[in-house]
XYZ file of C-alpha atoms in Angstrom:
315
model
C 27.459 16.073 -68.531
C 29.297 13.399 -70.517
C 28.213 10.721 -68.021
C 24.587 11.792 -68.371
C 24.822 11.609 -72.160
C 26.343 8.132 -71.930
C 23.555 6.924 -69.641
C 20.870 8.398 -71.894
C 22.519 6.884 -74.965
C 22.609 3.433 -73.348
C 18.941 3.623 -72.352
C 17.980 4.869 -75.811
C 19.906 2.023 -77.459
C 18.242 -0.618 -75.296
C 14.652 0.635 -75.133
C 14.046 2.508 -78.379
C 14.101 -0.620 -80.628
C 11.032 -1.884 -78.758
C 9.082 1.268 -79.554
C 10.470 1.353 -83.101
C 8.822 -2.030 -83.720
C 5.493 -0.494 -82.675
C 6.056 2.393 -85.074
C 7.021 -0.082 -87.828
C 3.681 -1.820 -87.290
C 1.842 1.490 -87.675
C 3.748 2.312 -90.883
C 3.262 -1.153 -92.403
C -0.476 -0.910 -91.741
C -0.554 2.600 -93.155
C 1.133 1.561 -96.428
C -1.037 -1.587 -96.537
C 1.778 -4.126 -96.355
C -0.149 -5.676 -93.472
C -3.889 -5.645 -92.883
C -6.392 -6.540 -90.178
C -6.424 -10.195 -91.283
C -2.638 -10.420 -90.885
C -2.774 -8.706 -87.502
C -5.547 -11.020 -86.330
C -3.740 -14.178 -87.431
C -0.386 -13.003 -86.076
C -1.913 -11.971 -82.766
C -3.509 -15.388 -82.410
C -0.207 -17.095 -83.263
C 1.611 -14.940 -80.724
C -0.936 -15.472 -77.965
C -1.463 -19.200 -78.433
C 1.988 -20.423 -79.547
C 4.906 -17.993 -79.689
C 4.495 -16.231 -76.348
C 3.668 -19.419 -74.397
C 6.763 -21.102 -75.876
C 8.940 -18.102 -75.023
C 7.679 -18.007 -71.435
C 7.845 -21.771 -70.905
C 11.392 -22.268 -72.153
C 12.645 -19.034 -70.609
C 11.364 -19.993 -67.164
C 12.275 -23.675 -67.565
C 15.940 -22.787 -68.080
C 15.988 -20.219 -65.296
C 17.037 -20.726 -61.716
C 13.814 -20.890 -59.697
C 15.429 -18.850 -56.958
C 15.884 -16.140 -59.564
C 12.550 -16.467 -61.387
C 10.386 -16.628 -58.263
C 10.604 -13.344 -56.371
C 7.671 -13.305 -53.918
C 8.415 -9.819 -52.579
C 8.743 -8.324 -56.062
C 5.644 -10.044 -57.417
C 3.675 -9.316 -54.259
C 4.550 -5.632 -54.411
C 3.619 -5.478 -58.100
C 0.265 -7.117 -57.301
C -0.376 -4.649 -54.480
C 0.541 -1.662 -56.661
C -1.810 -2.933 -59.387
C -4.665 -3.389 -56.911
C -4.175 0.084 -55.464
C -3.992 1.652 -58.925
C -7.244 -0.106 -59.783
C -8.923 1.125 -56.585
C -7.715 4.729 -56.849
C -8.641 4.911 -60.554
C -12.125 3.685 -59.743
C -12.553 6.202 -56.929
C -11.343 9.012 -59.157
C -13.692 7.927 -61.955
C -16.677 8.346 -59.617
C -15.887 12.050 -59.514
C -14.433 12.834 -62.921
C -15.739 10.317 -65.483
C -19.250 9.833 -66.941
C -20.900 6.663 -65.657
C -21.058 4.971 -69.056
C -17.274 5.350 -69.519
C -16.094 4.372 -66.047
C -15.487 0.681 -66.700
C -13.288 1.338 -69.738
C -11.528 4.218 -67.982
C -10.582 2.125 -64.953
C -9.430 -0.815 -67.072
C -7.295 1.500 -69.206
C -5.726 3.071 -66.129
C -4.505 -0.154 -64.514
C -4.212 -2.909 -67.162
C -0.714 -2.808 -68.638
C 0.785 -4.440 -71.704
C 3.107 -6.536 -69.525
C 3.275 -9.621 -71.715
C 4.613 -7.741 -74.739
C 6.027 -4.267 -74.073
C 7.248 -4.802 -70.488
C 8.654 -8.251 -71.232
C 10.397 -7.024 -74.385
C 12.003 -4.139 -72.508
C 12.957 -6.338 -69.540
C 14.587 -8.881 -71.845
C 16.387 -6.185 -73.804
C 17.636 -4.441 -70.659
C 18.347 -7.348 -68.308
C 18.736 -10.379 -70.605
C 17.815 -13.799 -69.192
C 17.214 -12.264 -65.777
C 14.561 -9.967 -67.235
C 13.024 -12.755 -69.308
C 12.672 -15.244 -66.443
C 11.419 -12.853 -63.777
C 9.424 -10.806 -66.282
C 7.803 -13.959 -67.654
C 6.591 -14.954 -64.199
C 5.380 -11.425 -63.433
C 3.558 -11.135 -66.757
C 2.003 -14.587 -66.529
C 0.748 -14.238 -62.976
C -0.565 -10.681 -63.270
C -2.830 -11.772 -66.134
C -4.981 -13.499 -63.525
C -5.412 -10.246 -61.611
C -5.971 -8.205 -64.781
C -8.740 -10.521 -65.972
C -10.584 -10.684 -62.654
C -10.510 -6.925 -62.019
C -11.404 -6.052 -65.619
C -14.397 -8.377 -65.636
C -15.635 -6.899 -62.348
C -15.453 -3.242 -63.350
C -16.711 -3.752 -66.924
C -19.633 -5.901 -65.762
C -20.725 -3.260 -63.248
C -20.876 -0.454 -65.798
C -21.991 -2.399 -68.868
C -25.685 -2.549 -69.718
C -25.338 -5.655 -71.897
C -22.738 -7.824 -70.172
C -23.109 -10.147 -67.225
C -20.218 -12.123 -65.799
C -20.137 -15.043 -63.386
C -17.309 -16.545 -61.373
C -17.403 -19.854 -63.259
C -16.810 -18.254 -66.667
C -13.974 -16.110 -65.300
C -12.246 -19.130 -63.769
C -12.785 -21.165 -66.944
C -11.191 -18.479 -69.104
C -8.189 -18.196 -66.796
C -7.744 -21.982 -66.709
C -7.548 -21.955 -70.521
C -5.250 -18.931 -70.834
C -2.098 -20.091 -72.709
C 0.150 -17.553 -70.986
C -0.892 -18.603 -67.495
C -0.561 -22.283 -68.391
C 2.888 -21.779 -69.930
C 4.182 -19.949 -66.853
C 2.899 -22.670 -64.520
C 4.309 -25.413 -66.778
C 7.652 -23.615 -66.958
C 7.828 -23.386 -63.168
C 7.110 -27.114 -62.849
C 9.701 -27.980 -65.517
C 12.314 -25.870 -63.766
C 11.435 -27.384 -60.397
C 11.878 -30.973 -61.617
C 15.027 -30.080 -63.568
C 13.695 -31.004 -67.017
C 16.481 -31.243 -69.601
C 15.932 -31.158 -73.359
C 18.320 -32.041 -76.197
C 20.401 -29.218 -77.630
C 18.889 -29.520 -81.131
C 15.403 -28.967 -79.715
C 16.493 -25.927 -77.730
C 18.055 -24.403 -80.854
C 14.853 -25.076 -82.816
C 12.817 -23.431 -80.066
C 15.142 -20.428 -80.122
C 14.482 -20.025 -83.863
C 10.745 -20.278 -83.258
C 10.547 -17.891 -80.300
C 12.961 -15.295 -81.705
C 10.130 -13.776 -83.723
C 7.766 -13.528 -80.742
C 8.432 -10.032 -79.465
C 9.063 -8.304 -82.840
C 5.876 -9.792 -84.313
C 3.840 -8.969 -81.207
C 5.083 -5.375 -81.165
C 4.366 -4.954 -84.884
C 0.814 -6.180 -84.250
C 0.429 -3.669 -81.421
C 1.468 -0.888 -83.780
C -0.692 -2.184 -86.608
C -3.759 -2.283 -84.395
C -3.306 1.319 -83.257
C -5.202 4.045 -85.015
C -3.883 7.530 -85.763
C -7.480 8.685 -85.803
C -7.985 7.318 -82.294
C -4.906 9.206 -81.145
C -6.070 12.477 -82.695
C -9.602 12.034 -81.348
C -8.424 11.244 -77.817
C -10.059 13.491 -75.285
C -9.757 14.415 -71.633
C -10.943 11.037 -70.348
C -8.464 9.054 -72.450
C -5.615 11.382 -71.514
C -6.470 11.154 -67.815
C -6.510 7.339 -67.805
C -3.238 7.269 -69.769
C -1.504 9.572 -67.286
C -2.515 7.323 -64.396
C -1.228 4.271 -66.259
C 2.164 5.481 -67.474
C 3.023 8.383 -65.144
C 1.262 8.762 -61.803
C 1.081 5.090 -60.819
C 4.716 4.203 -61.706
C 5.989 7.460 -60.218
C 4.281 6.802 -56.897
C 4.919 3.083 -56.565
C 8.506 3.057 -57.840
C 9.344 5.854 -55.386
C 7.649 3.914 -52.592
C 9.476 0.733 -53.646
C 12.799 2.556 -53.361
C 11.815 3.897 -49.940
C 11.111 0.401 -48.577
C 14.305 -1.122 -49.925
C 13.965 -2.252 -53.557
C 17.109 -1.541 -55.560
C 18.910 -2.039 -58.880
C 17.284 -4.523 -61.295
C 14.221 -5.095 -59.117
C 13.468 -1.380 -59.120
C 13.951 -1.308 -62.882
C 11.600 -4.278 -63.345
C 8.909 -2.521 -61.323
C 9.274 0.589 -63.467
C 9.018 -1.377 -66.718
C 5.923 -3.281 -65.592
C 4.120 -0.435 -63.848
C 4.754 2.101 -66.625
C 3.785 -0.159 -69.528
C 1.110 1.278 -71.826
C -2.454 0.030 -71.640
C -2.840 -3.524 -72.954
C -4.377 -4.066 -76.377
C -6.586 -6.703 -74.733
C -8.493 -3.885 -73.043
C -9.993 -2.959 -76.421
C -11.071 -6.550 -77.046
C -12.737 -6.783 -73.626
C -14.418 -3.403 -74.005
C -15.917 -4.438 -77.329
C -16.963 -7.857 -76.022
C -18.781 -6.322 -73.045
C -20.603 -3.679 -75.064
C -18.595 -0.868 -73.462
C -17.038 2.192 -75.105
C -14.536 0.493 -77.450
C -13.545 3.805 -79.058
C -12.448 5.157 -75.695
C -10.474 1.965 -75.084
C -8.656 2.420 -78.417
C -7.928 6.059 -77.573
C -6.413 5.113 -74.216
C -4.200 2.470 -75.842
C -2.946 4.964 -78.430
C -2.293 7.810 -75.977
C -0.695 5.639 -73.284
C 1.612 3.993 -75.834
C 2.831 7.372 -77.083
C 3.297 8.744 -73.563
C 5.043 5.602 -72.311
C 7.970 6.205 -74.678
C 8.760 9.345 -72.693
C 7.897 8.104 -69.206
C 9.713 4.753 -69.448
C 12.869 6.217 -70.957
C 12.764 9.122 -68.508
C 12.268 6.762 -65.577
C 15.132 4.507 -66.663
C 17.372 7.540 -67.027
C 16.601 8.684 -63.483
C 17.233 5.216 -62.062
C 20.553 4.956 -63.907
C 21.654 8.532 -63.217
C 21.046 8.322 -59.483
C 22.191 4.667 -59.326
C 18.972 3.636 -57.584
């Protein structure tokens, strides 16, 4: 019993601060210490400067043999694709046509660049940052392509073409920073110590600020108003998909940190970007907000519970 308490305490100590930052964002918005303008500016700063810098320098200083894990990334890609496909098939039976695009996106598109990366860094240090940075950067490509496809099919006012999708991906700061970091690591780029310290100061606010913005953008009303459709998509995202694919990963040989990384990335709550895309495509933005709120709340339980099981059974 004492060993179980120790394991749970360790997991709580490592993971709970990430979720506390989300709660802090909700409270600060509630008491009006931050507003939508602050959240918008901070989100832009995070997306275009802080997060790219964090990913670039984290990967640049990592051992490429550590950062590049083809089997791990390939499995994560496959699990994401299958979650997307199964969610879509299920939506044909259980979800109204007008809501299917948002439902599917909410069920497979995780907040990997913020929540998963923050947890991976907190739990596994530089190992989690380097591998998690590559996983988060590369999966954005898949998230964008699949989201555009499903939203375009079910939207009455949005049409997408391959050229615009490719153009947006080619301009995505997170994708560019991951690729640049890989190149810098490959060529052995070295930077002066004073610059690295300056970068550390700059990037140290990345994850706290991003998590506060996630919390500030969530709506208590959206959470209260969440219905069956939002709850169903959230369960797929943070419970059924990670439960199935982490168990399968263990069965085929993944162990230790790799298994933990898969849990953190598969069980991440629905990405805040799903709301932005839903609104931009004329889809049900309220449903998208509901899914984000519900999946974030549920993920606190499922991620901590999953980590406890992995630690307890030494998987």
